[in-house]
mmCIF file of C-alpha atoms in Angstrom:
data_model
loop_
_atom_site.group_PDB
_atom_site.id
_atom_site.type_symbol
_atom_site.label_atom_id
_atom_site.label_comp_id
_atom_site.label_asym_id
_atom_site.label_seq_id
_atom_site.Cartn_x
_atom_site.Cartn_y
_atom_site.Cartn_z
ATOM 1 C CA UNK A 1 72.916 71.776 117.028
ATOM 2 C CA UNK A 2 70.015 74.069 117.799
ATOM 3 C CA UNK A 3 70.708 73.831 121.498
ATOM 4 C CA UNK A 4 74.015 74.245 121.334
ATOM 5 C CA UNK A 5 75.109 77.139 123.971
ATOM 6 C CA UNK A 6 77.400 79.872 121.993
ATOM 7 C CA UNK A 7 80.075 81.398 123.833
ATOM 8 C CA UNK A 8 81.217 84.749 123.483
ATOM 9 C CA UNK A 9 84.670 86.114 123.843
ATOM 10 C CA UNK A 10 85.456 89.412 125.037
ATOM 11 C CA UNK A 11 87.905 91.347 126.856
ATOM 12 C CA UNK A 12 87.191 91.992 130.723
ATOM 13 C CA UNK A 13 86.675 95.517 130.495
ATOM 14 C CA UNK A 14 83.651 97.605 131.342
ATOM 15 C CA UNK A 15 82.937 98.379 128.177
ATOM 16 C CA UNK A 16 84.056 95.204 125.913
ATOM 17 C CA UNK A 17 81.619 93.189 128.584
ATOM 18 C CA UNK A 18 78.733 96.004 127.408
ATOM 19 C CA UNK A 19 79.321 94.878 124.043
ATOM 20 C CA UNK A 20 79.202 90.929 124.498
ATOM 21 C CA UNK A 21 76.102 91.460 126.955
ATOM 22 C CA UNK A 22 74.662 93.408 124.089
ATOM 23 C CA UNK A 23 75.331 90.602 121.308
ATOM 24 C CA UNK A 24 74.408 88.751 123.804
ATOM 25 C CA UNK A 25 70.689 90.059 124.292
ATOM 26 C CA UNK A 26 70.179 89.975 120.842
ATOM 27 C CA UNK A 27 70.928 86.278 120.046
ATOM 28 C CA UNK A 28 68.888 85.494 123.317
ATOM 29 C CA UNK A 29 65.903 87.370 122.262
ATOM 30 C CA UNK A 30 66.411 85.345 119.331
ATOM 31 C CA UNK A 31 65.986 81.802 120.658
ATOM 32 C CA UNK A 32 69.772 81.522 120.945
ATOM 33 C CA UNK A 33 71.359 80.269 123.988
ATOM 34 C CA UNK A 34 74.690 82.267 125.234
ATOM 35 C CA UNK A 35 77.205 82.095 127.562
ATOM 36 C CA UNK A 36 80.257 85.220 128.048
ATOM 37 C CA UNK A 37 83.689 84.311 128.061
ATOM 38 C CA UNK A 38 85.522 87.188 129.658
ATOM 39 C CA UNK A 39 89.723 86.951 128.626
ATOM 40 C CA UNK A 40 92.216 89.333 129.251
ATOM 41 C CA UNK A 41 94.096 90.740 126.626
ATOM 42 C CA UNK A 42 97.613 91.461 126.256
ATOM 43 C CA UNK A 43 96.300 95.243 125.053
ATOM 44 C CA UNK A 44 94.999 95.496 128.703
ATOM 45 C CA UNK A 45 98.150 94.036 130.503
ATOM 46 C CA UNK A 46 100.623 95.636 128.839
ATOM 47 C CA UNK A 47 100.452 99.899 129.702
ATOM 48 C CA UNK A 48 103.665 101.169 129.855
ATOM 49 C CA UNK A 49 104.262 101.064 125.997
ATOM 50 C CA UNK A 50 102.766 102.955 123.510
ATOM 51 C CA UNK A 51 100.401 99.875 121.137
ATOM 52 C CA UNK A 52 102.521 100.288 118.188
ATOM 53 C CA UNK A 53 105.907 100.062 120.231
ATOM 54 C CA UNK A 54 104.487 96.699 120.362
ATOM 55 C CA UNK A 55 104.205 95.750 116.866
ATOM 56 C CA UNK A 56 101.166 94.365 117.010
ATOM 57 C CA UNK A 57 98.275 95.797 114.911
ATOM 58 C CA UNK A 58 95.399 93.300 116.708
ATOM 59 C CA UNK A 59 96.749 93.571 119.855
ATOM 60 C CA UNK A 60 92.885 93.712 121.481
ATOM 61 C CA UNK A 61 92.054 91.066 119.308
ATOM 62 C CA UNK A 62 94.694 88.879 119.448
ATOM 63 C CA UNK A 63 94.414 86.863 122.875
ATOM 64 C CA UNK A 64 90.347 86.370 121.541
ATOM 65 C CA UNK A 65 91.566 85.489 118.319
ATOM 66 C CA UNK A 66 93.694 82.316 120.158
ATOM 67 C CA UNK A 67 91.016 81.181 122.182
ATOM 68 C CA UNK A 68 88.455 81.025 118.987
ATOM 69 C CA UNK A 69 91.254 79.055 117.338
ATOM 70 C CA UNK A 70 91.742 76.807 120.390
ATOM 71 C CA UNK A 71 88.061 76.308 120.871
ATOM 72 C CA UNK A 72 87.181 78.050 124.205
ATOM 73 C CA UNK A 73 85.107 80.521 123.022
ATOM 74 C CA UNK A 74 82.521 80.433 119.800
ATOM 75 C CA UNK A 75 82.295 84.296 118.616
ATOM 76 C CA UNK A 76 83.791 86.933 120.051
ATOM 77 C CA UNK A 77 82.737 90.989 120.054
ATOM 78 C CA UNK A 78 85.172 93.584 119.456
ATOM 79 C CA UNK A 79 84.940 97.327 118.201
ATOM 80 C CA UNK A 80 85.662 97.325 115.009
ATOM 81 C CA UNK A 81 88.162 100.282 114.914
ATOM 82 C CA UNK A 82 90.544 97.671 117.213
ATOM 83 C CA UNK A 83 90.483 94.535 114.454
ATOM 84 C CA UNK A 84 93.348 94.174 112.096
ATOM 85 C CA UNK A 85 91.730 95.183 108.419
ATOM 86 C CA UNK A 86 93.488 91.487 107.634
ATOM 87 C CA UNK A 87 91.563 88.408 109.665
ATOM 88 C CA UNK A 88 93.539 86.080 110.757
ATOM 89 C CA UNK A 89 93.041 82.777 108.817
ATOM 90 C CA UNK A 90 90.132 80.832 109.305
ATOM 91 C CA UNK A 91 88.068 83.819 111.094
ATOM 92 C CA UNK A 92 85.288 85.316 109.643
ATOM 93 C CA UNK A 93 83.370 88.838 109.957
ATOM 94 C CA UNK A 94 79.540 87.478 111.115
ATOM 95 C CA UNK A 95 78.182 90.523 110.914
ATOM 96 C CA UNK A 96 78.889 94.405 112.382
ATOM 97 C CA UNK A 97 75.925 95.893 114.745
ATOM 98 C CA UNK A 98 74.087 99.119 113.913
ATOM 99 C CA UNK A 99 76.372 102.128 114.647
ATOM 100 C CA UNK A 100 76.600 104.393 117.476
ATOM 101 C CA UNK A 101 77.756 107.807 117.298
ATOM 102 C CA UNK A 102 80.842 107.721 115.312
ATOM 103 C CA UNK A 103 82.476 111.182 116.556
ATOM 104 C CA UNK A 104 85.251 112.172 118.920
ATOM 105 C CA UNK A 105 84.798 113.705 121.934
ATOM 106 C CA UNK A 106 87.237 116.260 123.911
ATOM 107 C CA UNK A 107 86.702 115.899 127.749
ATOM 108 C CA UNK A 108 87.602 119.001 129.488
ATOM 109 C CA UNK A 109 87.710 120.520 133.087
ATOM 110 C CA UNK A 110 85.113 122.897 133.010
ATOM 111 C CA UNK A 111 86.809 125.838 131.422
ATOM 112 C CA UNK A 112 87.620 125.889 127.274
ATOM 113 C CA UNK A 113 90.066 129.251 127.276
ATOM 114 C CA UNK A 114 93.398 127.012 126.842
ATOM 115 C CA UNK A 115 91.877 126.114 123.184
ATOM 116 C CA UNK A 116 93.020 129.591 122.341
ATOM 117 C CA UNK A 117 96.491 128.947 124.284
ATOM 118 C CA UNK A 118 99.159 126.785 125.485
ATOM 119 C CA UNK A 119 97.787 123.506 126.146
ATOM 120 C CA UNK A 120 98.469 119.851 126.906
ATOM 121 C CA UNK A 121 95.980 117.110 125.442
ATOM 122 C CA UNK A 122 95.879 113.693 126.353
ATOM 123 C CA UNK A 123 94.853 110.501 123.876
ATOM 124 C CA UNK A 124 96.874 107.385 122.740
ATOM 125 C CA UNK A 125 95.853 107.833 119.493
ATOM 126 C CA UNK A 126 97.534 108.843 116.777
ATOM 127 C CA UNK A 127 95.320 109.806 114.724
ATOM 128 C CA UNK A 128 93.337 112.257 117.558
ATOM 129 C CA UNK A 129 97.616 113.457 117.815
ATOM 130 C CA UNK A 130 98.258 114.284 114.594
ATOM 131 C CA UNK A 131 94.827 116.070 113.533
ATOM 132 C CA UNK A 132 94.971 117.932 116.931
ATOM 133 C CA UNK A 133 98.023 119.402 116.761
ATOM 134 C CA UNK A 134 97.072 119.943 113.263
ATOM 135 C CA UNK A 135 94.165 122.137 114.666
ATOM 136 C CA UNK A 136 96.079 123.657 117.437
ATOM 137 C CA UNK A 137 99.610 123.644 116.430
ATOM 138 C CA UNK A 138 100.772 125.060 119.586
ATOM 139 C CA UNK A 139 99.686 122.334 122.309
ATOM 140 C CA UNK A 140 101.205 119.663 123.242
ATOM 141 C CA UNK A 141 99.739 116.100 123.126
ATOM 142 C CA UNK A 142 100.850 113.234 125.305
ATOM 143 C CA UNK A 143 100.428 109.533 125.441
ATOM 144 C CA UNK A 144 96.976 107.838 127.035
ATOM 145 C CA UNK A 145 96.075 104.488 127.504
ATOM 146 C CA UNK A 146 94.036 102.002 129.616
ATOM 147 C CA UNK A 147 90.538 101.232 129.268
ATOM 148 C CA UNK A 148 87.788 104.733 129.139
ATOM 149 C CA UNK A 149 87.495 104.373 132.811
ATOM 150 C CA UNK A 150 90.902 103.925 133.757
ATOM 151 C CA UNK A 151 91.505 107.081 131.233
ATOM 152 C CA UNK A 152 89.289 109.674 132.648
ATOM 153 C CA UNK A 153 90.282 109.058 136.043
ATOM 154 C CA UNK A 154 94.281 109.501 134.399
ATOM 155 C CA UNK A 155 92.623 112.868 133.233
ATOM 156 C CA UNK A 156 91.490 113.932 136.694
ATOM 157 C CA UNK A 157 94.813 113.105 138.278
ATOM 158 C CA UNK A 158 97.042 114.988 136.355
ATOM 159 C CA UNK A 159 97.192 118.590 135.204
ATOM 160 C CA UNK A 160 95.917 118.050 131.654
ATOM 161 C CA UNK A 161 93.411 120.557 130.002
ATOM 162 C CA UNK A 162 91.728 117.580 128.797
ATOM 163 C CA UNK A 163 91.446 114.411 126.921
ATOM 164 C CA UNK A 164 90.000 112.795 123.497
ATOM 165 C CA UNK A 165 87.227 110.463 123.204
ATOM 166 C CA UNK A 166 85.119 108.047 121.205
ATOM 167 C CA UNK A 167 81.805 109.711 121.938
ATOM 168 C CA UNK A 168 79.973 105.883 121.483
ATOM 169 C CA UNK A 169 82.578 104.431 124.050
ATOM 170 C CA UNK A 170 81.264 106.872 127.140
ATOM 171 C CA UNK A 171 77.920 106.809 125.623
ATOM 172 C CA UNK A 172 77.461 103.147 126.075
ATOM 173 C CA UNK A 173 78.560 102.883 129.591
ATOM 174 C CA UNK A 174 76.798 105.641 130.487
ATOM 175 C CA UNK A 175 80.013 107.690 131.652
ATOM 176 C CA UNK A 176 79.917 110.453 129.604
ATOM 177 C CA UNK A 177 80.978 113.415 131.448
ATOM 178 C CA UNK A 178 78.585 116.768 131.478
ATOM 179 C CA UNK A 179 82.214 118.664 130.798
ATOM 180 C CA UNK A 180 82.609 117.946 127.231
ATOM 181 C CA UNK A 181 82.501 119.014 123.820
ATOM 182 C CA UNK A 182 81.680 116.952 120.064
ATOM 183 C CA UNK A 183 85.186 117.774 117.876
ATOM 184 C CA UNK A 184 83.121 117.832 114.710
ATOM 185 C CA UNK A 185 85.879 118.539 112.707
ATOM 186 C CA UNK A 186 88.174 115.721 113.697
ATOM 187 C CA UNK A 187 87.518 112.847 111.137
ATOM 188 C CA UNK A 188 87.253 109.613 112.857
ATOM 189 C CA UNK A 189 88.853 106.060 112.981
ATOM 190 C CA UNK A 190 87.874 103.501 110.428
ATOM 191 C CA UNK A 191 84.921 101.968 111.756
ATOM 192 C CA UNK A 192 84.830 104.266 114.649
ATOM 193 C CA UNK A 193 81.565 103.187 116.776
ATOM 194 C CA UNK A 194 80.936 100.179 115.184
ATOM 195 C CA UNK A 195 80.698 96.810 116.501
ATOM 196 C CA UNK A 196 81.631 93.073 115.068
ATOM 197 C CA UNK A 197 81.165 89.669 115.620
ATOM 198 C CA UNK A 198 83.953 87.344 114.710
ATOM 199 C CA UNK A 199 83.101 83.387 114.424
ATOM 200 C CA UNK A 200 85.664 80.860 112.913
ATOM 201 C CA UNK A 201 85.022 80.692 108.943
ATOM 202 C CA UNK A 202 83.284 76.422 109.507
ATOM 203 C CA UNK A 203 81.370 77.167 112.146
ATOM 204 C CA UNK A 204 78.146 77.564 110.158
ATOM 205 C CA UNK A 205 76.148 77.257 113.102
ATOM 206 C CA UNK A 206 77.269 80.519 114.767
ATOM 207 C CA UNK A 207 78.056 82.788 111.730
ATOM 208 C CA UNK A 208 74.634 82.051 110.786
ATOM 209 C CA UNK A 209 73.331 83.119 114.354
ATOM 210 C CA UNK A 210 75.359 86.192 114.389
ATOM 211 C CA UNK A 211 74.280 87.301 110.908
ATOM 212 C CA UNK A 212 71.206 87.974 112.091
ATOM 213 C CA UNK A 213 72.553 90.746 113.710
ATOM 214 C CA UNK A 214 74.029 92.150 110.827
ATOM 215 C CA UNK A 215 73.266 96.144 110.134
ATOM 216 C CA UNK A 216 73.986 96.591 106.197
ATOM 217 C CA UNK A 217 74.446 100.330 106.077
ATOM 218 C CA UNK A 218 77.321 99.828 108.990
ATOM 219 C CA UNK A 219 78.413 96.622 107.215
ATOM 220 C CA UNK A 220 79.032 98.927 104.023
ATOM 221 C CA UNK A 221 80.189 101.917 105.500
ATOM 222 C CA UNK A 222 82.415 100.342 107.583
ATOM 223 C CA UNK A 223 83.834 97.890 104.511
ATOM 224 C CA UNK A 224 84.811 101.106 102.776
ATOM 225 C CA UNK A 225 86.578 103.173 105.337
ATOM 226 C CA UNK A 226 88.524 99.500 106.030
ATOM 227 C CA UNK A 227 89.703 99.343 102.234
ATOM 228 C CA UNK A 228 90.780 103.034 102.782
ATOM 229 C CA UNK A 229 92.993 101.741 105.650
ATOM 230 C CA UNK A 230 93.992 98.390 104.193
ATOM 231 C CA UNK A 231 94.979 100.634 101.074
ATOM 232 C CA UNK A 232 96.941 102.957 102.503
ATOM 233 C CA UNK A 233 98.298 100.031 104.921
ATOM 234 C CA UNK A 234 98.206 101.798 108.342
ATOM 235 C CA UNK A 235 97.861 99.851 110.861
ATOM 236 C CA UNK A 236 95.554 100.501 113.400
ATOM 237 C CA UNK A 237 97.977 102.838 114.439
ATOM 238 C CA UNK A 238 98.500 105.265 111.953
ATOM 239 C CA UNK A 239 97.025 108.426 111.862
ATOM 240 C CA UNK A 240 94.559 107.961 109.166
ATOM 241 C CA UNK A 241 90.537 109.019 109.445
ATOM 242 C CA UNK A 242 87.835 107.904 107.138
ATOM 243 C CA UNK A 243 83.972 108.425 107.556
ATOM 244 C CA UNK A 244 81.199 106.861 105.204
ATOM 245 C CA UNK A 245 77.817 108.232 105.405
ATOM 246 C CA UNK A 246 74.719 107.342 103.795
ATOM 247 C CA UNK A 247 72.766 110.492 102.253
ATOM 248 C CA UNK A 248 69.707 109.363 99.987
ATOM 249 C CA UNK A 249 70.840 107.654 97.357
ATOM 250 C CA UNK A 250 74.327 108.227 97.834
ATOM 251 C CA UNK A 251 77.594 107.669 100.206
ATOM 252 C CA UNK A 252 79.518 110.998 100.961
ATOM 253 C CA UNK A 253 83.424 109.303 102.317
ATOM 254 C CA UNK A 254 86.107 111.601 104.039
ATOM 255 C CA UNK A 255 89.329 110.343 104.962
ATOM 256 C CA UNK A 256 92.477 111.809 105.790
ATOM 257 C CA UNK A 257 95.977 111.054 106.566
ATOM 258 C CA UNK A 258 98.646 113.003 108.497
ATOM 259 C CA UNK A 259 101.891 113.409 109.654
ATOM 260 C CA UNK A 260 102.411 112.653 113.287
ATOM 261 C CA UNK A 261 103.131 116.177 114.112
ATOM 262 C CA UNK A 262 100.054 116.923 112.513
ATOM 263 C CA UNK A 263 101.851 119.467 109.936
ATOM 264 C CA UNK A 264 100.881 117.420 106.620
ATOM 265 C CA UNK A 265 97.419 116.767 105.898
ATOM 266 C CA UNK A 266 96.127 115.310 102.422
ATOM 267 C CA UNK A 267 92.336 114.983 102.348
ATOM 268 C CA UNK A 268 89.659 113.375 100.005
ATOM 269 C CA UNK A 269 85.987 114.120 99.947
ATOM 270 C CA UNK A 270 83.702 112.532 97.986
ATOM 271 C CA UNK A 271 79.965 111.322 97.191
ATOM 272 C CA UNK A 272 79.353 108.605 94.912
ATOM 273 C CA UNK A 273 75.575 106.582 93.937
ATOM 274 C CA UNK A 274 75.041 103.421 96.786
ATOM 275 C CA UNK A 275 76.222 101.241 93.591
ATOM 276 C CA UNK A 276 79.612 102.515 93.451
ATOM 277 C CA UNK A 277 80.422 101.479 97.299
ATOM 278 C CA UNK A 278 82.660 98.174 96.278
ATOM 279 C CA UNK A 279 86.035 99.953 95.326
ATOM 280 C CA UNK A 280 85.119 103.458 97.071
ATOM 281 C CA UNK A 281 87.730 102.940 99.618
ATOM 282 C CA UNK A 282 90.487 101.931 97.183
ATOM 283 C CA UNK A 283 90.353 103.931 94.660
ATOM 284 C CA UNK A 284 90.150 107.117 97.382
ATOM 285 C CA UNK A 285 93.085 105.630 98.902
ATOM 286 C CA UNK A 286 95.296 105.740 96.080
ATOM 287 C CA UNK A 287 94.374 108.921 95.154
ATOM 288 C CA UNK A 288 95.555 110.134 98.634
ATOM 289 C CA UNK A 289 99.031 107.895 98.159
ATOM 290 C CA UNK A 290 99.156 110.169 94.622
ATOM 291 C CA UNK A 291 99.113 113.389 96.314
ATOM 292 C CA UNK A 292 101.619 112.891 98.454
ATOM 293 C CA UNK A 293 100.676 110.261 100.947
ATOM 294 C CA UNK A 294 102.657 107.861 99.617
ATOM 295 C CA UNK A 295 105.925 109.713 100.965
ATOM 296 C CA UNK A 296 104.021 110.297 104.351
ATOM 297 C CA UNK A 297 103.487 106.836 104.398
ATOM 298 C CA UNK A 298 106.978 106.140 103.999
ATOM 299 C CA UNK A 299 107.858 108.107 107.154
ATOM 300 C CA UNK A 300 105.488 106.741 108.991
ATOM 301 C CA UNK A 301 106.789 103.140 108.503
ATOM 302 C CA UNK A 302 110.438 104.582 109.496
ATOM 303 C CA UNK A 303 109.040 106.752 112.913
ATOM 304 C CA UNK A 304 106.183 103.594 113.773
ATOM 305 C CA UNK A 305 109.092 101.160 113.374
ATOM 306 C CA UNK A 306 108.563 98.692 116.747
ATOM 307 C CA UNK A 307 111.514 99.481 118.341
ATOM 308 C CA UNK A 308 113.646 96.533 118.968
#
């Protein structure tokens, strides 16, 4: 078993390939012998709809999910903002990599005076939608999808003002554009700028090689901003934001959820001592639900429907 060669999944985009060649490096320079398997996923295919049209909450995971199961691949590298807070059965978390920058980014033309005008924004997330329009109720957001590359040249050919980012998605490639600005007041995805490894739940041999990859402050952090979304049950797709950060001694946690037009926003700050990180996400959760997200929620469900 120590020779045997693990493969790892990812999807055949610019930057999912950066992230396998990354786990990659790091289980090589560990004695571990690799080989990528580069798959296609229906998340990449499919364009024309927006993801949650499709019902799917893994839909970037899914396709790597089948070939673990099937046996083609060994691990497989994903962001962790794209993986469905439930595995599916028999997959296990081997471990999440240090964290990159875990902000947004708003990718502009060179010139910033529409932020105090009429505007239209670009991003196929919900989240960036809602707390955008939240910020600037007066511009108008519309859909964006496609890989980073395929989505700032979609910014260049149309008449957009600009377009929101994951800072650590340009940042990685190297494609960051000089014409840009850090939103430090939008609250990020779950797990925004984090990376996992995924091995099937038997396979001692690889979850064991991938652990020793594993980054415990982004393990934790990202654990609690997951039970926030599990809690709250969004989907990847609703717009919900959470952000754990280690100060001292302490985690401080944001999170947020909002109403698609951005109107409705019911925040929770709080910092806690390291020991009380277990149920940090859960109990915040429910405390959003009992000031009024649980009737957001319930519109949500109704407008994020899959449409049949």
């Amino acid at each position: 078993m120590a020779n045997k060669t693990i493969r790892i999944g990812t999807r055949d985009s610019e930057l999912a390939l950066w992230q396998a060649h990354t786990v990659e490096k790091k289980l090589n320079d560990l004695g571990y012998q690799t080989q990528i398997v580069a798959v296609k996923s229906q998340g990449d295919i499919i364009l024309d709809k927006p993801l949650y049209e499709l019902g799917i909450t893994g839909i970037f995971t899914k396709t790597l999910d089948i070939a673990m199961i099937n046996g083609q691949v060994d691990i497989a590298v994903h962001s962790l903002k794209d993986v469905p807070t439930a595995l599916p059965k028999g997959i296990a978390q081997a471990a999440v990599l240090e964290r990159a920058d875990v902000r947004d980014i708003l990718v502009h033309k060179g010139n910033l005076d529409f932020l105090s005008d009429s505007a239209t924004i670009a991003t196929g997330s919900l989240r960036r939608q809602a707390q955008w329009l939240h910020q600037y109720p007066s511009h108008s957001v519309v859909d964006l999808r496609g890989n980073v590359n395929t989505r700032l040249q979609k910014l260049a050919d149309n008449d957009w003002n600009g377009a929101v980012f994951a800072a650590a998605g340009l940042e990685r490639i190297n494609i960051t554009p000089e014409n840009h600005i850090t939103l430090d007041w939008m609250i990020p995805a779950p797990a925004q700028g984090a990376m996992v490894v995924v091995a099937m739940a038997e396979d001692e041999f690889c979850r064991e090689a991938a652990s020793e990859l594993n980054d415990i402050e982004a393990e934790i952090a990202t654990y609690i901003e997951r039970q926030f979304l599990k809690t709250l049950e969004g989907g990847c797709t609703a717009p919900i934001g959470a952000l754990a950060q280690f100060i001292e001694d302490d985690i401080l946690f944001k999170g947020a959820l909002f109403s698609l037009d951005g109107k409705e926003k019911i925040y929770v700050e709080k910092r806690v001592p390291i020991q009380e990180w277990k149920k940090l996400g859960f109990y915040l959760a429910h405390e959003i639900l009992k000031n009024g997200g649980d009737a957001i929620m319930k519109v949500l469900r109704s407008e994020l429907r899959p449409k049949t």
